[in-house]
Tab-separated table of C-alpha atoms and ligand atoms in Angstrom:
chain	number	residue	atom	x	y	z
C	1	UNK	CA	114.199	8.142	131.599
C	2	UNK	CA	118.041	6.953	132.541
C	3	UNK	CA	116.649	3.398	133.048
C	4	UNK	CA	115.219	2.894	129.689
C	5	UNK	CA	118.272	1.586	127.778
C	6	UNK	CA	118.646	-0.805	130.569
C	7	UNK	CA	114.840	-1.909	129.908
C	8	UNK	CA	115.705	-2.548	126.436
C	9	UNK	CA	118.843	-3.838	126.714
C	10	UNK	CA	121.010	-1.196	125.180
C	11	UNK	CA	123.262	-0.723	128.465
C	12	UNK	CA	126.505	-1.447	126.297
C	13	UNK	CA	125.741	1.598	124.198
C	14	UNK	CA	123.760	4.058	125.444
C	15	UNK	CA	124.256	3.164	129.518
C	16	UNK	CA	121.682	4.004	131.980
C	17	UNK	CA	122.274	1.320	135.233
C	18	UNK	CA	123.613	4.064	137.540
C	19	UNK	CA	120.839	7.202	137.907
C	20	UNK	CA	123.149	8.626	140.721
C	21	UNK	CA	126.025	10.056	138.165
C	22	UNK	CA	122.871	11.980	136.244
C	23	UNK	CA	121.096	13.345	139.014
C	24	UNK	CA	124.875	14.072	140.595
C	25	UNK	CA	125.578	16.003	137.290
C	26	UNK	CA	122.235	17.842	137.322
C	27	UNK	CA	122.948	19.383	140.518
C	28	UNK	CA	126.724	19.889	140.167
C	29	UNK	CA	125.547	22.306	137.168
C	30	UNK	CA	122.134	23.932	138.184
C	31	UNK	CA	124.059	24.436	141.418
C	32	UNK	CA	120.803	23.609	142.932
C	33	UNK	CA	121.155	22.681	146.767
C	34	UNK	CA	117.911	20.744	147.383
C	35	UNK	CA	115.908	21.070	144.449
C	36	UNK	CA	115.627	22.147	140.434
C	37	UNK	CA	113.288	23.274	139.157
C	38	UNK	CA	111.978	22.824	135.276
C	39	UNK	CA	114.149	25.704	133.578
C	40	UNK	CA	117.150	24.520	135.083
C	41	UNK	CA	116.298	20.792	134.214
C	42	UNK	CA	116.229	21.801	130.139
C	43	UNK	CA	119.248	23.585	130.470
C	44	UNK	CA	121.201	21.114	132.084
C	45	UNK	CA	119.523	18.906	129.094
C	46	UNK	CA	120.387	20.818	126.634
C	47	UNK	CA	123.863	19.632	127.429
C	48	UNK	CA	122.840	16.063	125.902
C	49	UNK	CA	124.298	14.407	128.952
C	50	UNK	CA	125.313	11.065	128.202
C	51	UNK	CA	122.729	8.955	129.991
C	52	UNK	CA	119.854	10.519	127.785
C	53	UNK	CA	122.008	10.601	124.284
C	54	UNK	CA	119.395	7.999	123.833
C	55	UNK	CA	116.819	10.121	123.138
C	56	UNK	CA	118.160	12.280	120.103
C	57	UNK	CA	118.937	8.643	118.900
C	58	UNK	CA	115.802	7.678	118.760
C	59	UNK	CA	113.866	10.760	117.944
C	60	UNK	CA	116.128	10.455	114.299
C	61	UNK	CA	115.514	6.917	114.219
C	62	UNK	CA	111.743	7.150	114.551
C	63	UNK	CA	112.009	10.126	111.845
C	64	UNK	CA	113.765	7.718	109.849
C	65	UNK	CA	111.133	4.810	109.142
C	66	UNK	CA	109.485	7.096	107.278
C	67	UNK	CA	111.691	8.645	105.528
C	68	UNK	CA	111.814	8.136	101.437
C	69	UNK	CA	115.034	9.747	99.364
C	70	UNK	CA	115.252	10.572	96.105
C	71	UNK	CA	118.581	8.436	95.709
C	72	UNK	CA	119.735	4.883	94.559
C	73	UNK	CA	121.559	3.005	97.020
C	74	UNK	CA	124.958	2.086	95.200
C	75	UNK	CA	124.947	-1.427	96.286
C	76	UNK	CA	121.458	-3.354	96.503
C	77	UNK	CA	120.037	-0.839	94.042
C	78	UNK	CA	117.312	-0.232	96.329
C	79	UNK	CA	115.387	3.154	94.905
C	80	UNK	CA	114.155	4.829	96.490
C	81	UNK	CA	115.930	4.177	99.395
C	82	UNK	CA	113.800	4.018	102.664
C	83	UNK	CA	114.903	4.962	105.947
C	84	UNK	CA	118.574	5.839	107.058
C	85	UNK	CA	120.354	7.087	104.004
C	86	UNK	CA	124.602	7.802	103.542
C	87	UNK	CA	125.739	9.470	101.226
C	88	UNK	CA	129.789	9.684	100.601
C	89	UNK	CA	131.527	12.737	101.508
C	90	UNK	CA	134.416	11.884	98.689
C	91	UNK	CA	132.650	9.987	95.923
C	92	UNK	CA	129.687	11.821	93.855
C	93	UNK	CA	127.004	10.473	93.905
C	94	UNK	CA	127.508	7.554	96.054
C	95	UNK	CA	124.545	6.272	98.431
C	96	UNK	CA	123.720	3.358	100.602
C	97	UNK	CA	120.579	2.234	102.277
C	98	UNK	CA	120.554	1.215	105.743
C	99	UNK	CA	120.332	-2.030	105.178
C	100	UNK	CA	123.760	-2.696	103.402
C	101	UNK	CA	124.955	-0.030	106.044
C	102	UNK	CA	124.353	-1.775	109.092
C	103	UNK	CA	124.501	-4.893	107.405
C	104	UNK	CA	128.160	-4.101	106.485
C	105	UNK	CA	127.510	-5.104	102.814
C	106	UNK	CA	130.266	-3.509	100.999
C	107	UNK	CA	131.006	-2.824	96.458
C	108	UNK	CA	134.320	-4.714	95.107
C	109	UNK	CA	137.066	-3.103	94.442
C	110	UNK	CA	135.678	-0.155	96.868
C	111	UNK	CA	137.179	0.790	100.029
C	112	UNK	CA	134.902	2.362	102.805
C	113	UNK	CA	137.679	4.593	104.222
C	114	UNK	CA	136.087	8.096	103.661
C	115	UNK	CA	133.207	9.548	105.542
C	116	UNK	CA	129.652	8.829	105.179
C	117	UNK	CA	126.680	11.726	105.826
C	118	UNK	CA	123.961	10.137	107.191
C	119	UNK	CA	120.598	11.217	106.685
C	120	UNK	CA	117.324	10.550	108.403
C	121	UNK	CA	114.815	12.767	106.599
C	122	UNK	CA	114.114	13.640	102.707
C	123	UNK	CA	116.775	16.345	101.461
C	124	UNK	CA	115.657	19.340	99.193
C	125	UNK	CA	117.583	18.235	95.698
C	126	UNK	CA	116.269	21.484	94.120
C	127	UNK	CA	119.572	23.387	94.914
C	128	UNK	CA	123.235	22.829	93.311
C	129	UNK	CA	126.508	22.354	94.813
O	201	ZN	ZN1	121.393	-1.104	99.746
């Protein structure tokens, strides 16, 4: 499971060359001496160590591809917007897709220096603020 980032070349973010820190940390924590068993294992996953933060990653991003959202994307105009959706934390009302998110596509005259919620499945819109 470790070595999977390395298979798909994702080493730079996500790690996963060196199994020894993991299986180091597992036991460190369990306090097993020679072996843990399966309770222990989720617990000390549970942690989200860092060489399987991978895996939440791409549990959302798999969510994600299907994912449709009842909002406009403020730059492309894409509606609905499909996938990854971010919605401003300081402008109403303000959405991009993923596409001009990753592809760093940005509005004149509007500065990207607030925070962005990101989304990866439908919202509820039937409550208000
Ligand atoms: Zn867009």
């Amino acid at each position: 499971m470790i070595m999977i980032p390395k298979q798909l070349g994702e080493v730079a973010a996500f790690g996963g060359s060196n199994v020894d820190p993991s299986v180091k940390s597992c036991f460190e924590y369990t306090k097993a001496k020679e072996f843990i068993n399966l309770e222990q294992f989720l617990n000390w996953i549970k942690l989200e160590p860092q060489s399987i933060v991978w895996l939440p990653v791409l549990h959302r991003l798999s969510v994600a591809e299907s994912a449709r959202h009842e909002a406009k994307c403020s730059i492309c105009k894409e509606y609905p917007i499909i996938g990854f959706r971010y919605r401003s934390l300081k402008h109403f009302n303000f959405d991009i897709c993923q596409n001009c998110f990753f592809s760093g596509r940005k509005v004149k005259g509007f500065k990207f220096d607030h925070p962005l919620l990101e989304y990866y499945s439908p919202i509820s819109h039937n409550f208000i603020k």
